[in-house]
Amino acid sequence: MKEIQSVLRSISEGKIENNYFLMGNQPYFINLICKKLEEKLVDKSNREFDLRLLYGKETSVNEILETVKSYPMFGEKQLIIVREAQYLNKDIGLLASYFENYLSQTVLVICYVNKTLDSKSKLYKAINKNSKIIEFKTLYENDVYKWISLEAKKLDLNLDPKSIMLLSSNIGLDLEMIGKA
């Protein structure tokens, strides 16, 4: 929980890594980081030019590698987000060469939802050496309560512990659902 707050703070302060590999069982946090990076890096008027969204089910590693080699059109950096990267299967290892020699004008975000990389793999080592790799693990119930409390405070809501427990018990531990409540 502290790691997500730290990453979001860094992004809002403009301390942005060139590459992010977001993995694990919390798609809410993965999507939140992508949203914050998009807000910080991509001007709304240039969105069509400096933001590329790719989906693991619809693309290949070769297409991703070709896309990251391009330069931003109008902005200082281009943002490339690869959602559903877990569907790239074993081919994802081919991205190791890019992580070892990336373009500074490109911010690449790989969203690897509900899976994790083997920490002994060449890809993991290349990412860990040159990029920000974040694993979001399933939150415990008390972590979800803390998160609900923090989100409520951001909205100027004062929820007592009973309200937080009631909200969580009715919706469950799914942060996507709680965020919409």
PDB file of C-alpha atoms in Angstrom:
ATOM      1  CA  MET A   1       0.000   0.000   0.000  1.00  0.00           C
ATOM      2  CA  LYS A   2       2.865   2.360   0.758  1.00  0.00           C
ATOM      3  CA  GLU A   3       4.497   1.504  -2.566  1.00  0.00           C
ATOM      4  CA  ILE A   4       1.452   2.590  -4.583  1.00  0.00           C
ATOM      5  CA  GLN A   5       1.318   5.877  -2.671  1.00  0.00           C
ATOM      6  CA  SER A   6       5.033   6.410  -3.274  1.00  0.00           C
ATOM      7  CA  VAL A   7       4.732   5.737  -7.019  1.00  0.00           C
ATOM      8  CA  LEU A   8       1.708   8.023  -7.362  1.00  0.00           C
ATOM      9  CA  ARG A   9       3.520  10.779  -5.453  1.00  0.00           C
ATOM     10  CA  SER A  10       6.569  10.428  -7.719  1.00  0.00           C
ATOM     11  CA  ILE A  11       4.398  10.661 -10.825  1.00  0.00           C
ATOM     12  CA  SER A  12       2.578  13.756  -9.557  1.00  0.00           C
ATOM     13  CA  GLU A  13       5.962  15.364  -8.779  1.00  0.00           C
ATOM     14  CA  GLY A  14       7.151  14.611 -12.320  1.00  0.00           C
ATOM     15  CA  LYS A  15       9.687  11.966 -11.266  1.00  0.00           C
ATOM     16  CA  ILE A  16       8.715   9.498 -13.946  1.00  0.00           C
ATOM     17  CA  GLU A  17      10.583   6.325 -14.831  1.00  0.00           C
ATOM     18  CA  ASN A  18      11.128   5.429 -18.474  1.00  0.00           C
ATOM     19  CA  ASN A  19       9.593   1.998 -18.062  1.00  0.00           C
ATOM     20  CA  TYR A  20       7.085   0.456 -15.707  1.00  0.00           C
ATOM     21  CA  PHE A  21       6.257  -3.212 -15.406  1.00  0.00           C
ATOM     22  CA  LEU A  22       3.072  -3.506 -13.349  1.00  0.00           C
ATOM     23  CA  MET A  23       2.041  -6.991 -12.344  1.00  0.00           C
ATOM     24  CA  GLY A  24      -0.064  -8.853  -9.843  1.00  0.00           C
ATOM     25  CA  ASN A  25      -3.562  -9.319  -8.527  1.00  0.00           C
ATOM     26  CA  GLN A  26      -4.666  -5.698  -8.186  1.00  0.00           C
ATOM     27  CA  PRO A  27      -5.853  -4.396 -11.568  1.00  0.00           C
ATOM     28  CA  TYR A  28      -7.251  -1.318  -9.793  1.00  0.00           C
ATOM     29  CA  PHE A  29      -3.755  -0.103  -8.848  1.00  0.00           C
ATOM     30  CA  ILE A  30      -2.345  -0.987 -12.273  1.00  0.00           C
ATOM     31  CA  ASN A  31      -5.088   1.053 -13.949  1.00  0.00           C
ATOM     32  CA  LEU A  32      -4.623   3.901 -11.475  1.00  0.00           C
ATOM     33  CA  ILE A  33      -0.910   4.218 -12.302  1.00  0.00           C
ATOM     34  CA  CYS A  34      -1.677   4.169 -16.029  1.00  0.00           C
ATOM     35  CA  LYS A  35      -4.293   6.882 -15.576  1.00  0.00           C
ATOM     36  CA  LYS A  36      -1.919   9.089 -13.549  1.00  0.00           C
ATOM     37  CA  LEU A  37       0.883   8.663 -16.107  1.00  0.00           C
ATOM     38  CA  GLU A  38      -1.496   9.579 -18.908  1.00  0.00           C
ATOM     39  CA  GLU A  39      -2.677  12.690 -17.040  1.00  0.00           C
ATOM     40  CA  LYS A  40       0.909  13.778 -16.348  1.00  0.00           C
ATOM     41  CA  LEU A  41       2.553  12.988 -19.698  1.00  0.00           C
ATOM     42  CA  VAL A  42      -0.042  13.385 -22.428  1.00  0.00           C
ATOM     43  CA  ASP A  43      -1.629  16.700 -23.308  1.00  0.00           C
ATOM     44  CA  LYS A  44      -5.294  16.142 -24.157  1.00  0.00           C
ATOM     45  CA  SER A  45      -4.913  17.901 -27.508  1.00  0.00           C
ATOM     46  CA  ASN A  46      -2.034  15.581 -28.482  1.00  0.00           C
ATOM     47  CA  ARG A  47      -3.486  12.372 -27.080  1.00  0.00           C
ATOM     48  CA  GLU A  48      -3.922  10.790 -30.509  1.00  0.00           C
ATOM     49  CA  PHE A  49      -0.259  11.342 -31.312  1.00  0.00           C
ATOM     50  CA  ASP A  50       1.646  10.792 -28.070  1.00  0.00           C
ATOM     51  CA  LEU A  51      -0.385   7.998 -26.455  1.00  0.00           C
ATOM     52  CA  ARG A  52      -0.465   4.468 -27.807  1.00  0.00           C
ATOM     53  CA  LEU A  53      -2.629   1.782 -26.241  1.00  0.00           C
ATOM     54  CA  LEU A  54      -1.841  -1.790 -27.201  1.00  0.00           C
ATOM     55  CA  TYR A  55      -3.533  -4.963 -26.003  1.00  0.00           C
ATOM     56  CA  GLY A  56      -1.756  -8.263 -25.482  1.00  0.00           C
ATOM     57  CA  LYS A  57      -4.578 -10.207 -27.131  1.00  0.00           C
ATOM     58  CA  GLU A  58      -4.417  -8.068 -30.269  1.00  0.00           C
ATOM     59  CA  THR A  59      -0.713  -7.353 -30.683  1.00  0.00           C
ATOM     60  CA  SER A  60       2.637  -9.077 -30.847  1.00  0.00           C
ATOM     61  CA  VAL A  61       5.945  -8.394 -29.148  1.00  0.00           C
ATOM     62  CA  ASN A  62       7.373  -7.371 -32.546  1.00  0.00           C
ATOM     63  CA  GLU A  63       4.636  -4.748 -32.933  1.00  0.00           C
ATOM     64  CA  ILE A  64       5.380  -3.448 -29.425  1.00  0.00           C
ATOM     65  CA  LEU A  65       9.090  -3.230 -30.261  1.00  0.00           C
ATOM     66  CA  GLU A  66       8.326  -1.304 -33.465  1.00  0.00           C
ATOM     67  CA  THR A  67       6.020   1.071 -31.585  1.00  0.00           C
ATOM     68  CA  VAL A  68       8.536   1.886 -28.844  1.00  0.00           C
ATOM     69  CA  LYS A  69      11.159   2.759 -31.466  1.00  0.00           C
ATOM     70  CA  SER A  70       9.069   5.686 -32.710  1.00  0.00           C
ATOM     71  CA  TYR A  71       9.422   9.212 -31.349  1.00  0.00           C
ATOM     72  CA  PRO A  72       6.794  11.502 -29.824  1.00  0.00           C
ATOM     73  CA  MET A  73       4.998  13.752 -32.290  1.00  0.00           C
ATOM     74  CA  PHE A  74       4.282  16.843 -30.193  1.00  0.00           C
ATOM     75  CA  GLY A  75       5.098  16.125 -26.562  1.00  0.00           C
ATOM     76  CA  GLU A  76       8.439  15.690 -24.880  1.00  0.00           C
ATOM     77  CA  LYS A  77       7.699  12.001 -24.364  1.00  0.00           C
ATOM     78  CA  GLN A  78       5.331   9.435 -25.760  1.00  0.00           C
ATOM     79  CA  LEU A  79       3.426   7.063 -23.519  1.00  0.00           C
ATOM     80  CA  ILE A  80       2.913   3.476 -24.645  1.00  0.00           C
ATOM     81  CA  ILE A  81       0.668   1.310 -22.488  1.00  0.00           C
ATOM     82  CA  VAL A  82       0.461  -2.413 -23.146  1.00  0.00           C
ATOM     83  CA  ARG A  83      -2.639  -3.736 -21.411  1.00  0.00           C
ATOM     84  CA  GLU A  84      -3.326  -7.460 -20.988  1.00  0.00           C
ATOM     85  CA  ALA A  85       0.377  -8.220 -21.504  1.00  0.00           C
ATOM     86  CA  GLN A  86      -0.131 -11.555 -19.780  1.00  0.00           C
ATOM     87  CA  TYR A  87      -1.587 -12.788 -23.098  1.00  0.00           C
ATOM     88  CA  LEU A  88       1.759 -12.318 -24.844  1.00  0.00           C
ATOM     89  CA  ASN A  89       2.819 -15.574 -23.134  1.00  0.00           C
ATOM     90  CA  LYS A  90       6.424 -16.673 -23.589  1.00  0.00           C
ATOM     91  CA  ASP A  91       7.058 -14.095 -26.316  1.00  0.00           C
ATOM     92  CA  ILE A  92       7.145 -11.387 -23.657  1.00  0.00           C
ATOM     93  CA  GLY A  93      10.733 -12.408 -22.922  1.00  0.00           C
ATOM     94  CA  LEU A  94      11.713 -10.815 -26.237  1.00  0.00           C
ATOM     95  CA  LEU A  95      11.166  -7.408 -24.612  1.00  0.00           C
ATOM     96  CA  ALA A  96      14.310  -7.879 -22.491  1.00  0.00           C
ATOM     97  CA  SER A  97      16.485  -6.326 -25.200  1.00  0.00           C
ATOM     98  CA  TYR A  98      14.350  -3.162 -25.181  1.00  0.00           C
ATOM     99  CA  PHE A  99      14.536  -2.826 -21.401  1.00  0.00           C
ATOM    100  CA  GLU A 100      18.315  -3.097 -21.649  1.00  0.00           C
ATOM    101  CA  ASN A 101      18.505  -0.357 -24.316  1.00  0.00           C
ATOM    102  CA  TYR A 102      15.378   1.811 -24.171  1.00  0.00           C
ATOM    103  CA  LEU A 103      14.609   5.210 -25.717  1.00  0.00           C
ATOM    104  CA  SER A 104      14.507   8.063 -23.235  1.00  0.00           C
ATOM    105  CA  GLN A 105      11.659   9.737 -25.173  1.00  0.00           C
ATOM    106  CA  THR A 106       9.357   6.783 -24.558  1.00  0.00           C
ATOM    107  CA  VAL A 107       7.609   5.767 -21.358  1.00  0.00           C
ATOM    108  CA  LEU A 108       6.586   2.122 -21.709  1.00  0.00           C
ATOM    109  CA  VAL A 109       4.066   0.656 -19.289  1.00  0.00           C
ATOM    110  CA  ILE A 110       3.479  -3.088 -19.324  1.00  0.00           C
ATOM    111  CA  CYS A 111       0.317  -4.212 -17.511  1.00  0.00           C
ATOM    112  CA  TYR A 112       0.652  -7.865 -16.539  1.00  0.00           C
ATOM    113  CA  VAL A 113      -2.576  -8.520 -14.659  1.00  0.00           C
ATOM    114  CA  ASN A 114      -3.181 -11.501 -12.366  1.00  0.00           C
ATOM    115  CA  LYS A 115       0.238 -12.940 -13.152  1.00  0.00           C
ATOM    116  CA  THR A 116       3.812 -12.341 -12.107  1.00  0.00           C
ATOM    117  CA  LEU A 117       7.169 -12.809 -13.778  1.00  0.00           C
ATOM    118  CA  ASP A 118       9.703 -15.317 -12.564  1.00  0.00           C
ATOM    119  CA  SER A 119      12.322 -13.255 -10.711  1.00  0.00           C
ATOM    120  CA  LYS A 120      15.049 -15.486 -12.182  1.00  0.00           C
ATOM    121  CA  SER A 121      14.090 -14.794 -15.806  1.00  0.00           C
ATOM    122  CA  LYS A 122      16.197 -12.664 -18.138  1.00  0.00           C
ATOM    123  CA  LEU A 123      13.251 -10.313 -18.656  1.00  0.00           C
ATOM    124  CA  TYR A 124      12.724  -9.749 -14.941  1.00  0.00           C
ATOM    125  CA  LYS A 125      16.419  -9.022 -14.430  1.00  0.00           C
ATOM    126  CA  ALA A 126      16.508  -6.581 -17.379  1.00  0.00           C
ATOM    127  CA  ILE A 127      13.412  -4.775 -16.130  1.00  0.00           C
ATOM    128  CA  ASN A 128      14.583  -4.669 -12.532  1.00  0.00           C
ATOM    129  CA  LYS A 129      17.953  -3.229 -13.574  1.00  0.00           C
ATOM    130  CA  ASN A 130      16.657  -0.453 -15.834  1.00  0.00           C
ATOM    131  CA  SER A 131      13.036   0.176 -14.896  1.00  0.00           C
ATOM    132  CA  LYS A 132      10.388   0.249 -12.210  1.00  0.00           C
ATOM    133  CA  ILE A 133       8.868  -3.149 -11.542  1.00  0.00           C
ATOM    134  CA  ILE A 134       5.933  -3.251  -9.172  1.00  0.00           C
ATOM    135  CA  GLU A 135       4.073  -6.304  -7.972  1.00  0.00           C
ATOM    136  CA  PHE A 136       0.636  -5.728  -6.508  1.00  0.00           C
ATOM    137  CA  LYS A 137      -0.312  -8.536  -4.182  1.00  0.00           C
ATOM    138  CA  THR A 138      -3.769  -9.327  -2.932  1.00  0.00           C
ATOM    139  CA  LEU A 139      -4.647  -6.965  -0.116  1.00  0.00           C
ATOM    140  CA  TYR A 140      -5.605  -8.190   3.309  1.00  0.00           C
ATOM    141  CA  GLU A 141      -8.895  -7.055   4.762  1.00  0.00           C
ATOM    142  CA  ASN A 142      -7.287  -4.501   7.083  1.00  0.00           C
ATOM    143  CA  ASP A 143      -5.379  -3.012   4.103  1.00  0.00           C
ATOM    144  CA  VAL A 144      -8.651  -2.600   2.238  1.00  0.00           C
ATOM    145  CA  TYR A 145     -10.119  -0.805   5.261  1.00  0.00           C
ATOM    146  CA  LYS A 146      -7.141   1.578   5.304  1.00  0.00           C
ATOM    147  CA  TRP A 147      -7.485   2.171   1.573  1.00  0.00           C
ATOM    148  CA  ILE A 148     -11.216   2.933   1.876  1.00  0.00           C
ATOM    149  CA  SER A 149     -10.458   5.364   4.692  1.00  0.00           C
ATOM    150  CA  LEU A 150      -7.767   7.145   2.645  1.00  0.00           C
ATOM    151  CA  GLU A 151     -10.008   7.395  -0.416  1.00  0.00           C
ATOM    152  CA  ALA A 152     -12.884   8.729   1.696  1.00  0.00           C
ATOM    153  CA  LYS A 153     -10.624  11.428   3.157  1.00  0.00           C
ATOM    154  CA  LYS A 154      -9.612  12.486  -0.378  1.00  0.00           C
ATOM    155  CA  LEU A 155     -13.322  13.018  -1.060  1.00  0.00           C
ATOM    156  CA  ASP A 156     -13.772  14.922   2.221  1.00  0.00           C
ATOM    157  CA  LEU A 157     -15.873  12.105   3.631  1.00  0.00           C
ATOM    158  CA  ASN A 158     -15.570  11.125   7.249  1.00  0.00           C
ATOM    159  CA  LEU A 159     -16.358   7.418   7.508  1.00  0.00           C
ATOM    160  CA  ASP A 160     -16.359   5.722  10.877  1.00  0.00           C
ATOM    161  CA  PRO A 161     -14.909   2.182  11.170  1.00  0.00           C
ATOM    162  CA  LYS A 162     -18.398   0.613  11.137  1.00  0.00           C
ATOM    163  CA  SER A 163     -19.226   2.317   7.838  1.00  0.00           C
ATOM    164  CA  ILE A 164     -15.971   1.145   6.323  1.00  0.00           C
ATOM    165  CA  MET A 165     -16.619  -2.425   7.455  1.00  0.00           C
ATOM    166  CA  LEU A 166     -20.184  -2.276   6.110  1.00  0.00           C
ATOM    167  CA  LEU A 167     -19.007  -0.962   2.739  1.00  0.00           C
ATOM    168  CA  SER A 168     -16.345  -3.647   2.497  1.00  0.00           C
ATOM    169  CA  SER A 169     -18.646  -6.468   3.611  1.00  0.00           C
ATOM    170  CA  ASN A 170     -21.294  -5.528   1.032  1.00  0.00           C
ATOM    171  CA  ILE A 171     -18.911  -5.044  -1.877  1.00  0.00           C
ATOM    172  CA  GLY A 172     -16.055  -7.345  -0.942  1.00  0.00           C
ATOM    173  CA  LEU A 173     -12.332  -6.782  -1.369  1.00  0.00           C
ATOM    174  CA  ASP A 174     -12.529  -5.791  -5.057  1.00  0.00           C
ATOM    175  CA  LEU A 175     -11.010  -2.296  -5.204  1.00  0.00           C
ATOM    176  CA  GLU A 176     -12.547  -1.632  -8.626  1.00  0.00           C
ATOM    177  CA  MET A 177     -16.021  -2.083  -7.151  1.00  0.00           C
ATOM    178  CA  ILE A 178     -15.230  -0.110  -4.010  1.00  0.00           C
ATOM    179  CA  GLY A 179     -13.823   2.731  -6.115  1.00  0.00           C
ATOM    180  CA  LYS A 180     -17.110   2.943  -8.001  1.00  0.00           C
ATOM    181  CA  ALA A 181     -19.235   2.904  -4.829  1.00  0.00           C
TER     182      ALA A 181
END
